[in-house]
């Protein structure tokens, strides 16, 4: 069964450092998303991406965040200057043209120290 | 008012019984409704999706939607210990594709 792949599975970074979280969506999917989940809290939408541009973003997705699809397969989330409160599980998801339910990747646990 | 509400639980159900999970939502324009299962430290896994009023069955799972009451539920028949997880309700608004999530209900199946 096709799956969404995320790397790394765990990233520890110092406050103020830049991090890039990587995702390989399912190959024939066209819509891509980043969500995050702070430990013990609900899943929160960050951004959606379609046709090489951001289609929607939340209030969380401020100027410190950016997304990119640098080639035909990867989808990245960059946090320019990490803060302690960015510590969370970050999930990438993708979906195809039909249907609205997504497939999630296994997540990257980001720890900012 | 929270957009998607779920009882946080834990909901404890004996093995073999029916587990009933509930979710209410506030946006009447919502069109698509999803149940995800999340094991601790893992990503959400899609269990069921439902788009129209009524019941939808898939194996041991039945999703029920009542748009007039803004209510969606998930029934798990013949509950197994492996069903123990947090169940997340997610709702898609008309016109965009982000999912709005409930906080989840922790389900514990007792052997």
PDB file of C-alpha atoms in Angstrom:
ATOM      1  CA  UNK A   1       0.000   0.000   0.000  1.00  0.00           C
ATOM      2  CA  UNK A   2       1.393   3.441  -0.921  1.00  0.00           C
ATOM      3  CA  UNK A   3       2.604   5.493   1.990  1.00  0.00           C
ATOM      4  CA  UNK A   4       3.780   8.967   2.885  1.00  0.00           C
ATOM      5  CA  UNK A   5       7.388   8.963   4.071  1.00  0.00           C
ATOM      6  CA  UNK A   6       8.787  11.493   6.529  1.00  0.00           C
ATOM      7  CA  UNK A   7      12.362  12.101   7.584  1.00  0.00           C
ATOM      8  CA  UNK A   8      13.880  12.370  10.073  1.00  0.00           C
ATOM      9  CA  UNK A   9      11.719  10.542  12.588  1.00  0.00           C
ATOM     10  CA  UNK A  10      13.172  12.611  15.405  1.00  0.00           C
ATOM     11  CA  UNK A  11      15.036  15.894  15.304  1.00  0.00           C
ATOM     12  CA  UNK A  12      16.571  17.731  18.229  1.00  0.00           C
ATOM     13  CA  UNK A  13      17.615  21.306  17.619  1.00  0.00           C
ATOM     14  CA  UNK A  14      18.716  24.301  19.599  1.00  0.00           C
ATOM     15  CA  UNK A  15      16.430  27.271  19.929  1.00  0.00           C
ATOM     16  CA  UNK A  16      17.011  29.752  17.123  1.00  0.00           C
ATOM     17  CA  UNK A  17      18.279  27.166  14.680  1.00  0.00           C
ATOM     18  CA  UNK A  18      16.687  26.401  11.333  1.00  0.00           C
ATOM     19  CA  UNK A  19      15.173  22.984  10.697  1.00  0.00           C
ATOM     20  CA  UNK A  20      13.873  21.350   7.547  1.00  0.00           C
ATOM     21  CA  UNK A  21      11.389  18.527   7.807  1.00  0.00           C
ATOM     22  CA  UNK A  22      11.084  16.339   4.770  1.00  0.00           C
ATOM     23  CA  UNK A  23       8.208  14.426   3.278  1.00  0.00           C
ATOM     24  CA  UNK A  24       7.709  12.239   0.236  1.00  0.00           C
ATOM     25  CA  UNK A  25       3.972  12.174  -0.523  1.00  0.00           C
ATOM     26  CA  UNK A  26       2.237   9.390  -2.388  1.00  0.00           C
ATOM     27  CA  UNK A  27       3.340   9.696  -5.996  1.00  0.00           C
ATOM     28  CA  UNK A  28       0.007  10.384  -7.706  1.00  0.00           C
ATOM     29  CA  UNK A  29      -1.334  12.676  -5.013  1.00  0.00           C
ATOM     30  CA  UNK A  30      -1.727  16.362  -5.773  1.00  0.00           C
ATOM     31  CA  UNK A  31      -2.603  17.955  -2.441  1.00  0.00           C
ATOM     32  CA  UNK A  32      -0.106  18.166   0.364  1.00  0.00           C
ATOM     33  CA  UNK A  33      -0.421  19.245   3.971  1.00  0.00           C
ATOM     34  CA  UNK A  34       1.512  19.842   7.128  1.00  0.00           C
ATOM     35  CA  UNK A  35      -0.107  19.377  10.518  1.00  0.00           C
ATOM     36  CA  UNK A  36       1.393  19.432  13.951  1.00  0.00           C
ATOM     37  CA  UNK A  37       0.433  17.941  17.287  1.00  0.00           C
ATOM     38  CA  UNK A  38       1.899  19.226  20.513  1.00  0.00           C
ATOM     39  CA  UNK A  39       2.179  16.426  23.051  1.00  0.00           C
ATOM     40  CA  UNK A  40      -1.201  15.712  24.603  1.00  0.00           C
ATOM     41  CA  UNK A  41      -3.019  18.223  22.427  1.00  0.00           C
ATOM     42  CA  UNK A  42      -5.142  18.100  19.315  1.00  0.00           C
ATOM     43  CA  UNK A  43      -3.910  17.946  15.758  1.00  0.00           C
ATOM     44  CA  UNK A  44      -3.524  21.443  14.279  1.00  0.00           C
ATOM     45  CA  UNK A  45      -3.532  22.439  10.635  1.00  0.00           C
ATOM     46  CA  UNK A  46      -0.502  24.383   9.407  1.00  0.00           C
ATOM     47  CA  UNK A  47      -0.647  24.636   5.637  1.00  0.00           C
ATOM     48  CA  UNK A  48      -1.987  23.086   2.463  1.00  0.00           C
ATOM     49  CA  UNK A  49      -0.175  23.091  -0.864  1.00  0.00           C
ATOM     50  CA  UNK A  50      -1.493  22.519  -4.357  1.00  0.00           C
ATOM     51  CA  UNK A  51      -0.183  23.223  -7.831  1.00  0.00           C
ATOM     52  CA  UNK A  52       3.112  24.499  -6.454  1.00  0.00           C
ATOM     53  CA  UNK A  53       1.634  27.099  -4.177  1.00  0.00           C
ATOM     54  CA  UNK A  54       0.112  27.471  -0.752  1.00  0.00           C
ATOM     55  CA  UNK A  55      -3.661  27.088  -0.973  1.00  0.00           C
ATOM     56  CA  UNK A  56      -4.431  27.706   2.677  1.00  0.00           C
ATOM     57  CA  UNK A  57      -2.534  28.365   5.884  1.00  0.00           C
ATOM     58  CA  UNK A  58      -3.383  28.777   9.531  1.00  0.00           C
ATOM     59  CA  UNK A  59      -2.453  31.473  12.025  1.00  0.00           C
ATOM     60  CA  UNK A  60       0.275  29.184  13.312  1.00  0.00           C
ATOM     61  CA  UNK A  61       1.994  29.295   9.926  1.00  0.00           C
ATOM     62  CA  UNK A  62       3.699  32.647  10.357  1.00  0.00           C
ATOM     63  CA  UNK A  63       6.759  34.099   8.654  1.00  0.00           C
ATOM     64  CA  UNK A  64       8.999  31.623  10.442  1.00  0.00           C
ATOM     65  CA  UNK A  65       7.490  28.798   8.440  1.00  0.00           C
ATOM     66  CA  UNK A  66       7.805  28.014   4.757  1.00  0.00           C
ATOM     67  CA  UNK A  67       7.046  25.087   2.498  1.00  0.00           C
ATOM     68  CA  UNK A  68       8.590  23.991  -0.720  1.00  0.00           C
ATOM     69  CA  UNK A  69       8.289  21.265  -3.298  1.00  0.00           C
ATOM     70  CA  UNK A  70      11.812  21.441  -4.686  1.00  0.00           C
ATOM     71  CA  UNK A  71      11.390  18.556  -7.109  1.00  0.00           C
ATOM     72  CA  UNK A  72       8.665  16.194  -8.238  1.00  0.00           C
ATOM     73  CA  UNK A  73       8.682  14.089  -5.106  1.00  0.00           C
ATOM     74  CA  UNK A  74       9.764  15.949  -1.969  1.00  0.00           C
ATOM     75  CA  UNK A  75       7.679  18.342   0.106  1.00  0.00           C
ATOM     76  CA  UNK A  76       9.492  20.220   2.848  1.00  0.00           C
ATOM     77  CA  UNK A  77       8.590  22.330   5.857  1.00  0.00           C
ATOM     78  CA  UNK A  78      11.194  24.818   7.026  1.00  0.00           C
ATOM     79  CA  UNK A  79      11.182  26.571  10.367  1.00  0.00           C
ATOM     80  CA  UNK A  80      13.677  29.420  10.195  1.00  0.00           C
ATOM     81  CA  UNK A  81      14.330  30.191  13.839  1.00  0.00           C
ATOM     82  CA  UNK A  82      12.920  27.541  16.108  1.00  0.00           C
ATOM     83  CA  UNK A  83      11.301  28.364  19.420  1.00  0.00           C
ATOM     84  CA  UNK A  84      10.714  26.106  22.390  1.00  0.00           C
ATOM     85  CA  UNK A  85       6.988  26.082  21.620  1.00  0.00           C
ATOM     86  CA  UNK A  86       7.672  24.610  18.173  1.00  0.00           C
ATOM     87  CA  UNK A  87       8.388  21.303  19.888  1.00  0.00           C
ATOM     88  CA  UNK A  88       5.739  18.956  18.539  1.00  0.00           C
ATOM     89  CA  UNK A  89       5.058  16.034  16.249  1.00  0.00           C
ATOM     90  CA  UNK A  90       4.863  17.274  12.677  1.00  0.00           C
ATOM     91  CA  UNK A  91       2.797  15.250  10.246  1.00  0.00           C
ATOM     92  CA  UNK A  92       2.848  15.452   6.493  1.00  0.00           C
ATOM     93  CA  UNK A  93      -0.232  14.258   4.623  1.00  0.00           C
ATOM     94  CA  UNK A  94      -1.304  13.945   1.029  1.00  0.00           C
ATOM     95  CA  UNK A  95      -4.437  13.150  -0.899  1.00  0.00           C
ATOM     96  CA  UNK A  96      -5.428  12.458  -4.444  1.00  0.00           C
ATOM     97  CA  UNK A  97      -7.902  14.218  -6.677  1.00  0.00           C
ATOM     98  CA  UNK A  98     -10.870  12.189  -5.525  1.00  0.00           C
ATOM     99  CA  UNK A  99     -11.868  11.982  -1.900  1.00  0.00           C
ATOM    100  CA  UNK A 100     -10.970  14.230   0.974  1.00  0.00           C
ATOM    101  CA  UNK A 101      -9.483  11.788   3.449  1.00  0.00           C
ATOM    102  CA  UNK A 102      -5.738  12.038   3.617  1.00  0.00           C
ATOM    103  CA  UNK A 103      -2.914   9.622   4.147  1.00  0.00           C
ATOM    104  CA  UNK A 104      -0.574  10.709   6.923  1.00  0.00           C
ATOM    105  CA  UNK A 105       3.127  10.105   7.196  1.00  0.00           C
ATOM    106  CA  UNK A 106       4.591   8.605  10.359  1.00  0.00           C
ATOM    107  CA  UNK A 107       5.634  12.037  11.617  1.00  0.00           C
ATOM    108  CA  UNK A 108       8.758  13.865  12.726  1.00  0.00           C
ATOM    109  CA  UNK A 109       9.135  14.531  16.406  1.00  0.00           C
ATOM    110  CA  UNK A 110      10.794  17.927  16.739  1.00  0.00           C
ATOM    111  CA  UNK A 111      12.362  18.791  20.065  1.00  0.00           C
ATOM    112  CA  UNK A 112      13.651  22.330  20.534  1.00  0.00           C
ATOM    113  CA  UNK A 113      16.039  22.743  23.463  1.00  0.00           C
TER     114      UNK A 113
ATOM    115  CA  UNK B   1     -17.721  27.069  21.240  1.00  0.00           C
ATOM    116  CA  UNK B   2     -15.224  24.466  20.089  1.00  0.00           C
ATOM    117  CA  UNK B   3     -15.586  23.619  16.427  1.00  0.00           C
ATOM    118  CA  UNK B   4     -15.333  19.869  16.873  1.00  0.00           C
ATOM    119  CA  UNK B   5     -16.053  18.385  20.262  1.00  0.00           C
ATOM    120  CA  UNK B   6     -15.403  14.954  21.616  1.00  0.00           C
ATOM    121  CA  UNK B   7     -15.530  13.497  25.082  1.00  0.00           C
ATOM    122  CA  UNK B   8     -11.892  12.995  26.066  1.00  0.00           C
ATOM    123  CA  UNK B   9     -12.628   9.784  27.965  1.00  0.00           C
ATOM    124  CA  UNK B  10     -11.171   7.420  28.740  1.00  0.00           C
ATOM    125  CA  UNK B  11     -14.003   5.223  27.569  1.00  0.00           C
ATOM    126  CA  UNK B  12     -13.586   1.728  28.943  1.00  0.00           C
ATOM    127  CA  UNK B  13     -15.356  -1.118  27.115  1.00  0.00           C
ATOM    128  CA  UNK B  14     -15.144  -4.888  27.745  1.00  0.00           C
ATOM    129  CA  UNK B  15     -13.658  -7.010  24.995  1.00  0.00           C
ATOM    130  CA  UNK B  16     -16.333  -8.181  22.571  1.00  0.00           C
ATOM    131  CA  UNK B  17     -18.734  -5.348  23.385  1.00  0.00           C
ATOM    132  CA  UNK B  18     -19.735  -2.407  21.217  1.00  0.00           C
ATOM    133  CA  UNK B  19     -17.764   0.814  21.654  1.00  0.00           C
ATOM    134  CA  UNK B  20     -19.658   3.996  20.833  1.00  0.00           C
ATOM    135  CA  UNK B  21     -17.732   7.186  20.141  1.00  0.00           C
ATOM    136  CA  UNK B  22     -19.400  10.529  19.590  1.00  0.00           C
ATOM    137  CA  UNK B  23     -18.509  13.839  18.002  1.00  0.00           C
ATOM    138  CA  UNK B  24     -20.370  17.115  17.511  1.00  0.00           C
ATOM    139  CA  UNK B  25     -19.420  19.957  15.220  1.00  0.00           C
ATOM    140  CA  UNK B  26     -20.452  23.566  15.035  1.00  0.00           C
ATOM    141  CA  UNK B  27     -20.158  24.517  11.354  1.00  0.00           C
ATOM    142  CA  UNK B  28     -23.343  23.634   9.479  1.00  0.00           C
ATOM    143  CA  UNK B  29     -21.439  24.023   6.230  1.00  0.00           C
ATOM    144  CA  UNK B  30     -19.300  20.999   7.014  1.00  0.00           C
ATOM    145  CA  UNK B  31     -19.457  18.421   4.294  1.00  0.00           C
ATOM    146  CA  UNK B  32     -17.073  15.595   5.022  1.00  0.00           C
ATOM    147  CA  UNK B  33     -16.501  13.732   8.250  1.00  0.00           C
ATOM    148  CA  UNK B  34     -13.729  11.398   9.236  1.00  0.00           C
ATOM    149  CA  UNK B  35     -12.749   9.094  12.022  1.00  0.00           C
ATOM    150  CA  UNK B  36      -9.056   8.520  12.586  1.00  0.00           C
ATOM    151  CA  UNK B  37      -7.398   6.181  15.024  1.00  0.00           C
ATOM    152  CA  UNK B  38      -4.174   7.254  16.705  1.00  0.00           C
ATOM    153  CA  UNK B  39      -1.971   5.021  18.772  1.00  0.00           C
ATOM    154  CA  UNK B  40       0.285   6.758  21.266  1.00  0.00           C
ATOM    155  CA  UNK B  41       3.241   8.390  19.505  1.00  0.00           C
ATOM    156  CA  UNK B  42       1.961   7.405  16.064  1.00  0.00           C
ATOM    157  CA  UNK B  43       0.281   9.259  13.226  1.00  0.00           C
ATOM    158  CA  UNK B  44      -3.481   9.324  12.667  1.00  0.00           C
ATOM    159  CA  UNK B  45      -4.812   6.442  10.602  1.00  0.00           C
ATOM    160  CA  UNK B  46      -8.043   6.846   8.623  1.00  0.00           C
ATOM    161  CA  UNK B  47     -10.754   4.458   9.793  1.00  0.00           C
ATOM    162  CA  UNK B  48     -13.926   5.774   8.191  1.00  0.00           C
ATOM    163  CA  UNK B  49     -15.189   8.649   6.117  1.00  0.00           C
ATOM    164  CA  UNK B  50     -18.828   9.655   5.737  1.00  0.00           C
ATOM    165  CA  UNK B  51     -20.428  12.355   3.630  1.00  0.00           C
ATOM    166  CA  UNK B  52     -24.193  11.882   3.762  1.00  0.00           C
ATOM    167  CA  UNK B  53     -26.761  11.343   6.494  1.00  0.00           C
ATOM    168  CA  UNK B  54     -27.233   7.816   7.718  1.00  0.00           C
ATOM    169  CA  UNK B  55     -24.994   4.874   8.443  1.00  0.00           C
ATOM    170  CA  UNK B  56     -21.920   3.610   6.682  1.00  0.00           C
ATOM    171  CA  UNK B  57     -20.503   0.220   7.573  1.00  0.00           C
ATOM    172  CA  UNK B  58     -17.022  -1.151   6.984  1.00  0.00           C
ATOM    173  CA  UNK B  59     -16.256  -4.409   8.703  1.00  0.00           C
ATOM    174  CA  UNK B  60     -16.582  -3.955  12.468  1.00  0.00           C
ATOM    175  CA  UNK B  61     -16.897  -0.194  12.109  1.00  0.00           C
ATOM    176  CA  UNK B  62     -20.052   1.830  11.498  1.00  0.00           C
ATOM    177  CA  UNK B  63     -20.067   5.596  11.093  1.00  0.00           C
ATOM    178  CA  UNK B  64     -23.307   7.478  11.633  1.00  0.00           C
ATOM    179  CA  UNK B  65     -23.983  11.028  10.501  1.00  0.00           C
ATOM    180  CA  UNK B  66     -26.846  13.314  11.418  1.00  0.00           C
ATOM    181  CA  UNK B  67     -26.333  16.722   9.853  1.00  0.00           C
ATOM    182  CA  UNK B  68     -29.491  18.191  11.369  1.00  0.00           C
ATOM    183  CA  UNK B  69     -28.132  17.469  14.842  1.00  0.00           C
ATOM    184  CA  UNK B  70     -24.521  18.144  13.773  1.00  0.00           C
ATOM    185  CA  UNK B  71     -23.501  14.840  15.165  1.00  0.00           C
ATOM    186  CA  UNK B  72     -21.283  12.036  13.936  1.00  0.00           C
ATOM    187  CA  UNK B  73     -20.543   8.797  15.707  1.00  0.00           C
ATOM    188  CA  UNK B  74     -18.427   5.700  15.339  1.00  0.00           C
ATOM    189  CA  UNK B  75     -19.487   2.261  16.518  1.00  0.00           C
ATOM    190  CA  UNK B  76     -16.944  -0.503  16.906  1.00  0.00           C
ATOM    191  CA  UNK B  77     -18.477  -3.962  17.163  1.00  0.00           C
ATOM    192  CA  UNK B  78     -16.766  -6.937  18.779  1.00  0.00           C
ATOM    193  CA  UNK B  79     -14.173  -4.645  20.348  1.00  0.00           C
ATOM    194  CA  UNK B  80     -10.650  -6.027  20.553  1.00  0.00           C
ATOM    195  CA  UNK B  81      -7.764  -4.981  22.824  1.00  0.00           C
ATOM    196  CA  UNK B  82      -5.984  -3.793  19.671  1.00  0.00           C
ATOM    197  CA  UNK B  83      -8.761  -1.220  19.245  1.00  0.00           C
ATOM    198  CA  UNK B  84      -7.441   0.567  22.328  1.00  0.00           C
ATOM    199  CA  UNK B  85      -6.309   3.951  21.003  1.00  0.00           C
ATOM    200  CA  UNK B  86      -7.382   7.563  20.754  1.00  0.00           C
ATOM    201  CA  UNK B  87     -10.103   8.131  18.176  1.00  0.00           C
ATOM    202  CA  UNK B  88     -10.058  11.483  16.440  1.00  0.00           C
ATOM    203  CA  UNK B  89     -13.028  13.058  14.736  1.00  0.00           C
ATOM    204  CA  UNK B  90     -12.166  15.412  11.873  1.00  0.00           C
ATOM    205  CA  UNK B  91     -14.416  17.604   9.793  1.00  0.00           C
ATOM    206  CA  UNK B  92     -13.885  19.271   6.464  1.00  0.00           C
ATOM    207  CA  UNK B  93     -15.502  22.590   5.787  1.00  0.00           C
ATOM    208  CA  UNK B  94     -17.138  23.424   2.524  1.00  0.00           C
ATOM    209  CA  UNK B  95     -14.782  25.266   0.218  1.00  0.00           C
ATOM    210  CA  UNK B  96     -11.456  24.308   1.698  1.00  0.00           C
ATOM    211  CA  UNK B  97      -9.585  21.179   2.419  1.00  0.00           C
ATOM    212  CA  UNK B  98      -8.114  21.568   5.848  1.00  0.00           C
ATOM    213  CA  UNK B  99      -9.457  19.243   8.458  1.00  0.00           C
ATOM    214  CA  UNK B 100     -10.707  20.591  11.759  1.00  0.00           C
ATOM    215  CA  UNK B 101      -9.938  18.121  14.507  1.00  0.00           C
ATOM    216  CA  UNK B 102     -11.494  17.162  17.763  1.00  0.00           C
ATOM    217  CA  UNK B 103      -9.244  16.511  20.736  1.00  0.00           C
ATOM    218  CA  UNK B 104      -9.945  12.788  20.576  1.00  0.00           C
ATOM    219  CA  UNK B 105     -11.528  10.138  22.780  1.00  0.00           C
ATOM    220  CA  UNK B 106      -9.257   7.640  24.456  1.00  0.00           C
ATOM    221  CA  UNK B 107     -10.755   4.153  24.160  1.00  0.00           C
ATOM    222  CA  UNK B 108      -9.632   1.305  26.375  1.00  0.00           C
ATOM    223  CA  UNK B 109     -10.778  -2.235  25.603  1.00  0.00           C
ATOM    224  CA  UNK B 110     -10.531  -4.425  28.684  1.00  0.00           C
ATOM    225  CA  UNK B 111      -9.718  -8.116  28.063  1.00  0.00           C
TER     226      UNK B 111
END
